[in-house]
Coordinates of C-alpha atoms in Angstrom, one line a residue:
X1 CA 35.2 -95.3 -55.5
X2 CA 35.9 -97.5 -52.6
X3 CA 36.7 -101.2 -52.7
X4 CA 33.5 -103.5 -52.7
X5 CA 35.7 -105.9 -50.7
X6 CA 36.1 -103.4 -47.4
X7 CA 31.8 -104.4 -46.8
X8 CA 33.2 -108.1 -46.1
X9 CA 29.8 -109.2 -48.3
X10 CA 30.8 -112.1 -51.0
X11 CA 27.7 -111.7 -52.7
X12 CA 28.3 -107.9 -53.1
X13 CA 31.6 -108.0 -54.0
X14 CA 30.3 -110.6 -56.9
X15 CA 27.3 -108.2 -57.7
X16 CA 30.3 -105.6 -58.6
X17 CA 32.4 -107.2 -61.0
X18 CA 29.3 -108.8 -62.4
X19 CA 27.8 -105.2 -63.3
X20 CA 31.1 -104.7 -65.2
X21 CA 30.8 -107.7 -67.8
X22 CA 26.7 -106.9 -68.5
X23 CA 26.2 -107.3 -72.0
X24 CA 23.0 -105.3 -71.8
X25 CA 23.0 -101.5 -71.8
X26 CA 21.3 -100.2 -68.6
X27 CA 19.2 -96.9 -68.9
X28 CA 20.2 -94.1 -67.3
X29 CA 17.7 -94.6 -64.4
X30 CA 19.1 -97.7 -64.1
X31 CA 22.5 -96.4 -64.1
X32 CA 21.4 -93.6 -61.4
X33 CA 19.9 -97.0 -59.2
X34 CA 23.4 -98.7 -59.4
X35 CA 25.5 -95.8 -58.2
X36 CA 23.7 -94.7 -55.5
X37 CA 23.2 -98.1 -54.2
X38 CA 26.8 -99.0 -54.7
X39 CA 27.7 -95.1 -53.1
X40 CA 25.2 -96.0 -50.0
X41 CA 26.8 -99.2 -49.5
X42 CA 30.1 -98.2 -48.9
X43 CA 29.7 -94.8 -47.8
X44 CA 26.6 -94.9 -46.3
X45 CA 24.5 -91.2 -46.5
X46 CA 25.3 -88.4 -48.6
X47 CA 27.2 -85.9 -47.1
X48 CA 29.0 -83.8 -49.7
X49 CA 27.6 -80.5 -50.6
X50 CA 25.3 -81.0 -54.2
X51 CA 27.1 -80.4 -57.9
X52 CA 26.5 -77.0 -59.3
X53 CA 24.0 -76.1 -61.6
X54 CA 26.0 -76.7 -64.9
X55 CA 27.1 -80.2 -63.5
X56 CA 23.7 -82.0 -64.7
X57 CA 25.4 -85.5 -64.6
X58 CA 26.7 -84.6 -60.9
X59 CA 23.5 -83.7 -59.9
X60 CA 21.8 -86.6 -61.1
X61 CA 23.8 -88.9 -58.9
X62 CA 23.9 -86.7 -56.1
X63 CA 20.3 -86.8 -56.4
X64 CA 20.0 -90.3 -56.3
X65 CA 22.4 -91.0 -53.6
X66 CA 20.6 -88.5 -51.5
X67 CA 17.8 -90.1 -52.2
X68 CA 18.8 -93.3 -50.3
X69 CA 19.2 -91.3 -46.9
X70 CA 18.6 -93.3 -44.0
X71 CA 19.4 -97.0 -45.6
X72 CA 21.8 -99.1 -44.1
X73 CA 24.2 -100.3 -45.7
X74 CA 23.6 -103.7 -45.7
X75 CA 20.0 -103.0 -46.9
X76 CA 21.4 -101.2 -49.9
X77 CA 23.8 -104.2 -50.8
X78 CA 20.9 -106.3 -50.6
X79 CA 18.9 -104.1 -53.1
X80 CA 22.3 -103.3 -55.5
X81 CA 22.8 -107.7 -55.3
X82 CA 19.3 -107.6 -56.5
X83 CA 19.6 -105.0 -59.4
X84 CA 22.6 -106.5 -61.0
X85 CA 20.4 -109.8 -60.8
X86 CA 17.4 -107.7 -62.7
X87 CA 20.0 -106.4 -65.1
X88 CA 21.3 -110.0 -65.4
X89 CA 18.0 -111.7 -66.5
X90 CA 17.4 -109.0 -69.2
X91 CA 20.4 -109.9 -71.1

């Protein structure tokens, strides 16, 4: 994955190693929310072709990624800043 630090947003960049020393297990929906947010943010849409069938996991985050189409990237640093904040509070 790419470097948090290339967006130039503090406040993501602190989301990102904060996700790393939760002490609460996220679900896997939760999980799925993470990644693509973190995928949109630095890559921005989805362009890579979708796993194949056998590749469940793939899919899943494919999926969910895909599913931010259209989001800048800013807006999904907001919402990823805000997630790890969510996750935070449940610990």
């Amino acid at each position: 994955m790419a470097d948090p630090a290339s967006t130039g947003n503090a406040d993501f960049v602190k989301a990102a190693e904060d996700v790393k020393n939760l002490t609460y297990k996220p679900s896997n929906d939760e999980l799925l929310k993470l990644y693509a947010f973190f995928k949109q943010s630095i890559v921005g849409d989805n362009t890579t072709t979708r796993p194949g069938m056998f590749d469940l996991q793939g899919k899943a985050k494919w999926d969910a990624w895909t599913g931010l189409k259209g989001m800048a990237k800013e807006e999904a640093q907001q919402q990823y800043i805000a997630l790890v904040k969510e996750l935070q509070a449940k610990q």
